């Protein structure tokens, strides 16, 4: 069993597991942080941005070494854990010869489609003179132009929807099962198991009580190998504390007459932010402040969150049967406190009023409607931009807009497992081996003294890095084989010790679709040879009966007494580490009695050897 690691980003993983005869890709995250190496793409020409020099990375290069680690056309299936980890799917399914199946839950599929549609729209609506944005795809080690909707639709046509705890058989070799991970709508951990081996894939999980179904931990117990990825990117930040800071900074800005800009994804944390503001706005006298959600998929995102009731936590599920909308943003929309628009053009231009709060993308500040608001509000110190997504360095994101007068607040909200929660979780599920990115085995470079910000396990976890191949530390020892009923009837079990019976079997092993069946040995049908072909035809040899298997032990004292009765009296016994050696001095013979074998050494005296063999067989049981 081998694990190929194609991504160096621990929260946007892309690994390939070779298990038995299947090749399984675990997630295909797209690292869009490379967008920070480019200038922002405004919807209209910006004289200020156009005069800026090209943006380069701190290392001076963004090209990655091309390495042929794995032929992706050999991948049989792709398992998706959440919608953030499927953004590179079109690059894999459309450009590598992939012909397999992608498995994901329905919310992951639908919201992932929205995020890809939003990304494509952001890129395609930019004037062509500026449309030079590239994104680094984790699967090909090179710069790639953003995919289009035709490629997105083709990639999504290969997705097969699954539900939590649904068992899916892959080619008869292994079985995969998605489990709730508690992180986002439809997010999953995966169990990959055969009859005797179990691998758990834990990616992007949360133990906090938010809107998704809680994490299923019990099904992950007793794994041979647990692959751990997608821990929190901000281990020192408490999500509840960040929510409080977000609300207080927002209220402070609105009271001062300023506007608040929240760069965010169109699904995920925004649902929790809107719910938090719903509870906070009246007490903070923000009841008349308009909230705008601007995204090409804003309407679909808000609607999908309300209809996936079975994927929500129990508290929100119960509201559906009252009936009430599970999320309060439905009431905000009905009362016109929250308005959503596909872009800044059209209705938004006529209905826009300030001061206000705007939720829009993209969090990198390199494309999307957020670029327009940065140009519009960046020169006033009354306005505030609040970063809630932890995927990007906010200082790098703001760099092309400097000098900037508007206030900047960093409130990263990441509900995924932190190191303390992971340590407790691993003690409960008790895997034999843990595999994780190397970033989790050492403290962050900026806080090298914090030993609590790393995984300390016994035995130590196996760490991987980008472009590495790990041999997972267990071997397959057993395989399940089925007996046909007619063959089972012919077995004659013999009890070798209380409660344990053994039977010999002669059969033909048939293997098909990774299933193994023992069938009775076919009897050859005698065919009378013709006179012309008598010399050419080969006769089918008779099948010989197998030699009987022997069970038991030869007791020394009883065997010596048996030799004495047979007239062999001069016996010298020598004790060895494995048993005893009996020297028959008069007969010039030797008998070695060991735990699992008996050897008779007798030169040129076949009658004596046969007699000694028969004496030994008296003490053994034939199977």
XYZ file of C-alpha atoms in Angstrom:
623
model
C 0.000 0.000 0.000
C 1.412 3.366 -1.053
C 0.390 7.002 -0.612
C 1.394 9.536 -3.279
C 1.321 13.130 -2.024
C 0.606 15.619 -4.805
C -0.110 18.759 -2.757
C 2.052 20.675 -0.345
C -0.931 22.556 1.112
C -2.196 20.756 4.245
C -5.716 22.223 4.058
C -6.086 21.777 0.279
C -4.913 18.163 -0.026
C -4.500 15.987 -3.071
C -3.223 12.495 -2.291
C -3.443 9.198 -4.158
C -3.793 5.914 -2.274
C -2.962 2.592 -3.903
C -4.900 -0.011 -1.923
C -5.153 -3.598 -3.150
C -5.883 -3.290 -6.885
C -7.482 0.183 -6.757
C -6.020 3.672 -7.199
C -7.965 6.226 -5.163
C -7.440 9.988 -5.235
C -8.269 11.687 -1.939
C -9.457 15.235 -2.735
C -8.206 17.624 -5.411
C -7.833 21.020 -3.773
C -6.845 24.078 -5.783
C -4.348 26.440 -4.170
C -5.504 29.873 -5.348
C -2.921 31.661 -3.203
C -0.858 31.947 -6.393
C -3.346 34.646 -7.440
C -1.529 36.920 -4.964
C 1.391 36.994 -7.427
C -0.775 38.944 -9.905
C -2.265 42.409 -9.899
C -5.986 42.775 -9.150
C -8.371 42.443 -12.084
C -10.819 45.393 -11.989
C -14.137 45.280 -13.838
C -13.352 48.696 -15.355
C -10.007 50.213 -16.248
C -8.100 51.486 -13.220
C -5.339 54.026 -14.017
C -3.746 53.477 -10.595
C -3.599 49.677 -10.843
C -2.442 49.742 -14.457
C 0.625 51.804 -13.502
C 1.791 49.344 -10.823
C 4.770 47.075 -11.609
C 4.138 43.364 -11.979
C 3.664 41.632 -8.656
C 6.247 38.956 -7.862
C 6.599 36.506 -5.011
C 8.986 37.054 -2.135
C 11.093 34.180 -3.422
C 11.363 35.800 -6.842
C 9.690 32.967 -8.751
C 6.371 31.228 -8.938
C 7.165 28.506 -11.448
C 7.187 25.050 -9.946
C 9.388 22.161 -10.965
C 7.586 19.748 -13.264
C 7.648 16.240 -11.850
C 6.070 13.081 -13.183
C 5.088 11.451 -9.892
C 2.014 9.538 -11.023
C 0.045 8.908 -14.202
C -3.335 10.395 -13.270
C -5.085 8.451 -16.033
C -4.653 5.371 -13.816
C -6.788 6.851 -11.038
C -9.948 4.755 -10.599
C -11.980 6.988 -8.274
C -11.786 10.389 -6.600
C -13.222 10.872 -3.107
C -14.190 14.468 -2.236
C -14.308 15.521 1.422
C -15.771 19.041 1.044
C -16.512 21.615 -1.646
C -13.275 23.563 -1.070
C -11.325 20.383 -1.886
C -12.833 19.806 -5.340
C -11.894 23.071 -7.049
C -9.155 21.416 -9.166
C -11.510 18.691 -10.419
C -11.776 19.979 -14.046
C -7.981 20.025 -14.379
C -7.851 16.322 -13.471
C -10.915 14.918 -15.198
C -10.536 16.874 -18.442
C -6.782 16.999 -19.059
C -5.219 13.773 -17.752
C -7.135 10.961 -19.442
C -9.128 10.259 -16.285
C -11.967 7.800 -16.947
C -13.078 6.910 -13.427
C -15.824 8.034 -11.053
C -15.942 10.905 -8.557
C -17.837 10.374 -5.284
C -19.247 13.274 -3.253
C -22.299 14.138 -1.175
C -25.052 16.229 -2.766
C -24.303 19.499 -0.853
C -20.605 19.143 -1.700
C -21.494 18.625 -5.355
C -23.996 21.505 -5.589
C -22.014 24.082 -3.603
C -18.762 23.021 -5.279
C -20.463 23.657 -8.621
C -21.466 27.139 -7.416
C -17.924 27.982 -6.323
C -16.475 26.851 -9.652
C -19.173 28.757 -11.547
C -18.384 31.854 -9.500
C -14.652 31.518 -10.210
C -15.248 31.139 -13.946
C -17.609 34.140 -13.977
C -15.083 36.304 -12.123
C -12.436 35.454 -14.730
C -14.535 35.661 -17.865
C -16.257 38.975 -17.187
C -12.947 40.830 -16.839
C -12.037 42.827 -19.975
C -9.834 40.649 -22.177
C -6.964 43.107 -22.034
C -6.663 42.276 -18.333
C -7.771 38.659 -18.425
C -4.342 37.152 -17.927
C -4.911 35.485 -14.601
C -3.466 32.054 -14.042
C -3.984 29.701 -11.155
C -1.563 27.084 -9.856
C -3.249 23.687 -10.102
C -1.942 21.247 -7.526
C -2.057 18.267 -9.857
C 0.196 19.362 -12.701
C 3.019 21.386 -11.134
C 2.642 24.229 -13.632
C 0.695 27.398 -14.252
C -2.679 26.728 -15.816
C -5.291 29.047 -17.237
C -8.591 28.975 -15.353
C -11.043 26.389 -16.673
C -14.344 27.309 -18.380
C -17.952 26.257 -17.731
C -17.851 23.574 -20.419
C -14.994 21.873 -18.567
C -16.780 22.356 -15.236
C -19.965 20.704 -16.515
C -18.016 17.858 -18.070
C -16.118 17.276 -14.819
C -19.294 17.325 -12.732
C -20.954 14.794 -15.049
C -18.510 12.227 -13.659
C -19.693 12.751 -10.053
C -21.806 10.093 -8.366
C -23.746 11.274 -5.315
C -23.527 9.361 -2.027
C -25.052 9.753 1.431
C -23.527 9.474 4.875
C -22.775 5.853 5.915
C -23.562 4.611 2.398
C -21.225 1.754 1.487
C -19.855 1.865 -2.056
C -17.989 -1.150 -3.409
C -15.042 -0.486 -5.709
C -14.390 -3.339 -8.145
C -15.053 -5.918 -5.441
C -11.710 -5.045 -3.840
C -12.486 -2.345 -1.265
C -15.463 -0.529 0.168
C -15.621 3.242 0.731
C -18.004 4.979 3.123
C -18.504 8.747 3.715
C -19.044 9.975 7.280
C -20.062 13.397 8.528
C -17.024 15.522 9.387
C -18.936 18.431 10.988
C -17.094 21.145 9.049
C -19.449 22.305 6.289
C -22.638 21.275 4.510
C -22.088 17.737 3.221
C -18.434 17.588 4.295
C -17.169 14.033 4.711
C -14.472 11.878 6.168
C -13.977 8.583 4.364
C -13.446 4.982 5.434
C -11.635 2.793 2.907
C -11.654 -0.840 3.962
C -11.346 -4.402 2.800
C -12.376 -7.442 4.811
C -9.262 -7.278 7.008
C -7.785 -3.763 6.575
C -9.182 -0.334 7.377
C -7.896 3.083 6.303
C -9.579 6.275 7.537
C -9.217 9.595 5.723
C -9.941 12.566 8.019
C -9.936 15.904 6.200
C -11.492 19.209 7.227
C -13.318 18.104 10.385
C -14.869 20.091 13.224
C -16.098 19.264 16.721
C -17.739 22.671 17.211
C -21.500 23.073 17.211
C -22.223 24.956 13.983
C -24.775 24.408 11.201
C -23.596 21.046 9.715
C -24.280 17.592 11.119
C -21.883 16.759 13.974
C -18.750 14.762 13.293
C -19.106 10.957 13.306
C -16.184 9.748 15.420
C -17.230 6.235 16.450
C -17.023 4.797 12.920
C -13.369 5.874 12.671
C -12.248 3.685 15.586
C -9.687 0.878 15.228
C -8.211 1.933 11.886
C -4.959 0.394 10.694
C -3.957 3.734 9.153
C -5.520 7.178 9.673
C -4.602 9.857 7.113
C -5.045 13.258 8.770
C -5.267 16.530 6.829
C -7.176 19.802 6.894
C -6.564 21.036 10.444
C -7.210 24.661 11.367
C -4.901 27.189 9.730
C -5.179 29.510 12.743
C -4.572 27.236 15.761
C -4.242 30.156 18.196
C -7.534 31.832 17.232
C -10.785 30.878 18.963
C -13.676 30.973 16.427
C -16.137 32.272 19.040
C -13.737 35.039 20.016
C -13.205 35.945 16.372
C -16.977 36.170 15.811
C -17.285 38.561 18.754
C -14.432 40.695 17.445
C -16.007 40.694 13.976
C -19.338 41.985 15.313
C -17.793 44.637 17.556
C -15.550 46.058 14.787
C -18.460 46.033 12.358
C -20.696 47.914 14.795
C -17.976 50.446 15.602
C -17.470 51.256 11.913
C -21.191 51.596 11.154
C -21.742 53.909 14.140
C -18.920 56.137 12.877
C -20.641 56.416 9.487
C -18.282 54.087 7.624
C -18.803 51.043 5.444
C -17.677 47.486 6.136
C -16.265 45.220 3.438
C -16.093 41.457 4.143
C -14.182 39.509 1.453
C -15.517 35.945 1.676
C -16.504 32.805 -0.176
C -20.111 32.502 -1.275
C -20.742 29.515 1.007
C -19.582 28.286 4.402
C -18.618 30.814 7.080
C -20.910 33.453 5.569
C -23.933 31.490 6.854
C -22.571 31.703 10.408
C -21.670 35.382 9.993
C -25.193 36.253 8.880
C -26.686 34.248 11.742
C -24.405 35.983 14.243
C -25.320 39.410 12.855
C -29.022 38.502 12.966
C -28.732 38.057 16.735
C -26.416 41.042 17.190
C -27.770 43.795 14.943
C -30.818 44.853 17.012
C -28.909 45.038 20.292
C -26.215 47.105 18.540
C -28.773 49.461 16.942
C -27.913 48.235 13.450
C -31.502 47.433 12.480
C -31.560 49.971 9.654
C -28.120 49.144 8.222
C -28.369 47.344 4.851
C -26.417 44.134 4.283
C -25.438 43.292 0.705
C -24.304 39.875 -0.515
C -22.822 40.232 -3.999
C -21.852 37.142 -5.962
C -22.815 35.547 -9.299
C -24.158 32.635 -7.224
C -25.434 34.550 -4.163
C -29.084 33.626 -4.695
C -28.350 29.927 -5.311
C -26.037 29.717 -2.295
C -28.625 31.169 0.088
C -31.367 28.918 -1.317
C -29.284 25.745 -1.177
C -28.485 26.335 2.492
C -32.213 26.249 3.257
C -33.126 23.080 1.339
C -30.374 20.707 2.520
C -32.179 20.085 5.806
C -31.041 16.467 6.260
C -27.395 17.606 6.178
C -27.829 20.147 9.004
C -27.443 19.762 12.765
C -30.428 18.461 14.734
C -31.441 21.911 15.974
C -31.773 23.267 12.440
C -33.396 20.083 11.144
C -36.191 20.422 13.708
C -37.037 23.915 12.414
C -37.901 22.503 8.990
C -40.832 20.559 10.480
C -42.375 23.569 12.278
C -42.103 24.800 9.435
C -39.450 27.480 9.717
C -36.357 28.191 7.600
C -33.315 26.604 9.281
C -31.175 29.714 8.760
C -32.267 33.214 9.894
C -30.983 34.877 6.733
C -34.327 33.923 5.162
C -36.012 36.398 7.534
C -33.339 38.997 6.792
C -34.158 38.694 3.084
C -37.923 38.923 3.687
C -37.500 42.111 5.732
C -35.098 43.597 3.131
C -32.289 43.792 5.688
C -30.211 41.462 3.542
C -30.175 41.893 -0.240
C -28.275 39.760 -2.710
C -27.127 40.650 -6.221
C -25.187 38.814 -8.955
C -22.862 41.800 -9.496
C -22.445 45.513 -8.820
C -24.204 46.325 -12.112
C -27.962 46.481 -12.634
C -30.268 46.692 -9.609
C -27.483 47.078 -7.101
C -26.397 50.402 -8.622
C -29.838 51.952 -8.075
C -30.564 50.406 -4.637
C -27.130 50.845 -3.073
C -27.034 53.141 -0.018
C -24.431 53.846 2.673
C -23.303 53.153 5.347
C -23.616 49.436 4.674
C -22.011 46.018 5.038
C -20.950 44.206 1.854
C -20.128 40.497 1.648
C -18.429 39.672 -1.644
C -15.519 37.787 -3.179
C -12.860 36.919 -3.834
C -10.987 36.692 -0.454
C -7.653 37.095 -2.277
C -8.708 40.632 -3.367
C -7.362 39.842 -6.853
C -10.621 39.372 -8.767
C -14.346 39.644 -8.257
C -16.475 42.568 -7.102
C -14.270 43.097 -4.049
C -11.700 44.835 -6.292
C -14.234 47.565 -7.126
C -15.056 48.180 -3.442
C -11.366 48.335 -2.519
C -10.917 51.102 -5.100
C -14.149 52.813 -3.980
C -13.672 52.735 -0.191
C -9.909 52.353 0.267
C -9.205 56.098 0.499
C -11.435 56.767 3.521
C -10.389 56.018 7.096
C -14.059 55.679 8.091
C -14.329 52.391 6.216
C -13.125 49.003 7.409
C -12.226 45.775 5.679
C -12.643 42.650 7.857
C -10.859 39.468 6.791
C -12.606 36.295 7.993
C -11.179 33.698 5.582
C -7.829 32.225 6.724
C -6.689 31.012 3.286
C -4.713 34.115 2.339
C -2.158 36.392 3.966
C -4.128 39.594 4.443
C -0.942 41.687 4.226
C -0.097 40.215 0.815
C -3.710 40.619 -0.285
C -3.643 44.337 0.568
C -0.201 45.040 -0.902
C -1.280 46.286 -4.389
C -3.775 48.706 -2.801
C -1.238 50.514 -0.636
C -1.205 53.242 0.554
C -4.545 52.410 2.110
C -6.521 54.701 4.401
C -9.325 52.294 5.344
C -8.909 50.287 8.531
C -8.020 46.614 8.311
C -9.189 44.006 10.836
C -8.061 40.382 10.761
C -10.645 38.035 12.317
C -9.911 34.620 10.779
C -12.692 32.134 11.531
C -11.617 28.525 11.066
C -13.774 25.900 12.777
C -11.590 22.937 11.821
C -9.834 20.793 14.431
C -6.981 22.337 16.381
C -4.064 20.364 17.810
C -5.596 19.954 21.267
C -8.816 18.589 19.766
C -6.891 16.286 17.426
C -4.871 14.781 20.287
C -8.052 14.014 22.202
C -9.748 12.666 19.070
C -6.849 10.325 18.242
C -6.855 8.919 21.791
C -10.503 8.022 21.336
C -10.333 6.416 17.884
C -6.920 4.743 18.514
C -5.516 4.156 14.998
C -2.438 1.945 14.730
C -0.629 4.477 12.523
C -1.195 8.173 11.739
C -0.094 9.806 8.471
C -0.102 13.617 8.203
C 1.596 16.552 6.408
C 5.024 17.427 7.750
C 3.715 20.878 8.767
C 1.810 19.183 11.604
C 4.922 17.532 13.069
C 6.686 20.790 13.937
C 5.633 24.165 15.388
C 4.823 27.001 12.958
C 7.963 28.912 11.883
C 6.596 32.130 13.427
C 6.026 30.384 16.788
C 8.826 27.844 16.975
C 8.651 27.772 20.801
C 5.043 26.522 20.818
C 5.350 22.743 21.167
C 1.583 22.603 21.715
C 1.029 23.632 18.073
C 2.168 20.284 16.661
C 1.223 16.621 16.827
C 3.053 14.659 19.513
C 2.021 11.022 19.253
C 3.379 7.618 20.170
C 4.393 6.117 17.853
C 5.320 9.333 15.994
C 3.155 10.094 12.941
C 4.426 9.395 9.452
C 4.945 12.768 7.788
C 4.670 13.468 4.079
C 5.568 16.424 1.898
C 4.749 17.403 -1.659
C 5.955 14.892 -4.263
C 6.748 12.231 -1.673
C 5.689 8.579 -1.782
C 5.022 6.744 1.471
C 4.869 3.015 1.956
C 2.132 2.631 4.568
C 3.249 0.436 7.462
C 1.053 -2.628 7.265
C 0.852 -5.613 5.010
C -2.157 -7.530 3.835
C -2.082 -10.926 5.520
C -5.516 -12.394 4.833
C -8.030 -12.610 2.032
C -11.643 -13.721 2.255
C -12.580 -16.808 0.228
C -16.086 -18.215 -0.212
C -16.919 -21.942 -0.259
C -19.629 -23.262 -2.541
C -22.325 -25.204 -0.592
C -21.617 -28.525 -2.337
C -17.951 -28.230 -1.422
C -18.748 -27.297 2.177
C -20.925 -30.424 2.526
C -17.976 -32.646 1.632
C -15.735 -31.358 4.431
C -15.069 -33.610 7.420
C -13.824 -31.462 10.316
C -11.542 -33.026 12.936
C -11.241 -31.502 16.388
C -7.611 -30.835 17.205
C -8.324 -29.152 20.533
C -11.480 -28.119 22.377
C -13.396 -25.634 20.258
C -11.037 -25.850 17.255
C -11.713 -28.117 14.286
C -9.750 -28.437 11.044
C -10.653 -29.945 7.706
C -8.607 -30.453 4.559
C -10.037 -29.342 1.264
C -9.156 -30.008 -2.376
C -10.729 -27.464 -4.660
C -10.283 -25.108 -7.590
C -9.793 -21.424 -6.705
C -11.672 -19.048 -9.019
C -10.853 -15.314 -8.798
C -13.050 -12.795 -10.592
C -13.686 -9.101 -9.888
C -11.541 -9.401 -6.749
C -13.852 -12.063 -5.313
C -12.434 -15.524 -4.595
C -14.502 -18.747 -4.647
C -13.485 -22.341 -3.911
C -15.233 -24.771 -6.227
C -15.216 -28.599 -6.293
C -12.565 -30.151 -8.488
C -14.248 -31.104 -11.781
C -14.064 -34.759 -12.650
C -12.604 -35.403 -16.108
C -15.090 -36.782 -18.595
C -13.663 -39.858 -20.316
C -13.681 -39.483 -24.089
C -13.052 -42.561 -26.218
C -10.096 -41.787 -28.465
C -10.620 -42.018 -32.191
C -8.291 -44.178 -34.212
C -6.938 -41.232 -36.228
C -6.161 -39.011 -33.215
C -5.107 -41.671 -30.748
C -1.448 -40.661 -30.901
C -2.137 -36.903 -30.847
C -4.478 -36.820 -27.872
C -3.064 -36.359 -24.401
C -4.820 -38.255 -21.692
C -6.048 -36.257 -18.707
C -4.026 -37.411 -15.683
C -5.890 -38.716 -12.678
C -6.105 -36.285 -9.792
C -4.156 -37.686 -6.876
C -5.656 -37.521 -3.417
C -3.724 -35.095 -1.210
C -1.535 -36.514 1.502
C -3.163 -36.334 4.918
C -2.077 -33.545 7.231
C -0.789 -34.517 10.655
C -1.692 -32.827 13.913
C -0.646 -33.264 17.520
C 2.577 -33.840 19.460
C 4.735 -36.894 20.198
C 5.043 -37.291 24.019
C 8.601 -38.289 24.916
C 7.900 -40.793 27.718
C 5.132 -42.584 25.866
C 7.245 -42.774 22.708
C 10.200 -44.240 24.624
C 7.872 -46.872 26.086
C 6.617 -47.666 22.575
C 10.212 -48.108 21.343
C 10.957 -50.407 24.291
C 7.927 -52.605 23.439
C 9.200 -52.834 19.856
C 12.571 -54.165 21.053
C 14.546 -50.951 20.814
C 16.047 -50.565 24.279
C 19.338 -48.729 23.865
C 18.104 -45.164 23.479
C 20.106 -42.082 24.479
C 18.014 -38.884 24.885
C 19.577 -35.485 24.236
C 17.624 -32.307 25.014
C 17.869 -29.412 22.515
C 16.401 -25.922 22.217
C 13.753 -27.164 19.775
C 12.920 -30.514 21.440
C 14.782 -33.796 21.854
C 17.150 -36.024 19.850
C 16.899 -39.782 20.362
C 20.026 -41.814 19.522
C 19.208 -45.474 18.755
C 22.709 -46.800 19.352
C 22.209 -50.448 18.419
C 20.291 -49.576 15.246
C 22.591 -46.659 14.332
C 19.599 -44.359 13.807
C 18.514 -40.895 14.933
C 15.072 -39.411 15.711
C 14.605 -35.652 16.104
C 11.416 -34.716 17.968
C 10.602 -31.028 17.503
C 7.505 -28.922 18.173
C 6.388 -28.780 14.555
C 8.304 -31.640 12.883
C 9.772 -35.101 13.419
C 12.825 -36.320 11.483
C 14.021 -39.919 11.214
C 17.632 -40.400 10.083
C 18.350 -44.002 9.155
C 20.919 -44.898 6.470
C 20.309 -47.891 4.193
C 17.696 -49.513 6.438
C 14.290 -48.887 4.892
C 12.423 -51.518 7.046
C 13.658 -49.820 10.239
C 12.731 -46.341 8.953
C 9.228 -47.537 8.069
C 8.772 -49.148 11.481
C 9.902 -46.006 13.291
C 7.579 -43.880 11.119
C 4.610 -46.061 12.032
C 5.443 -45.698 15.729
C 5.490 -41.911 15.393
C 2.161 -41.863 13.474
C 0.416 -43.643 16.354
C 0.652 -40.468 18.400
C -0.508 -38.093 15.656
C -3.963 -37.318 14.291
C -4.603 -37.437 10.553
C -6.736 -34.657 9.087
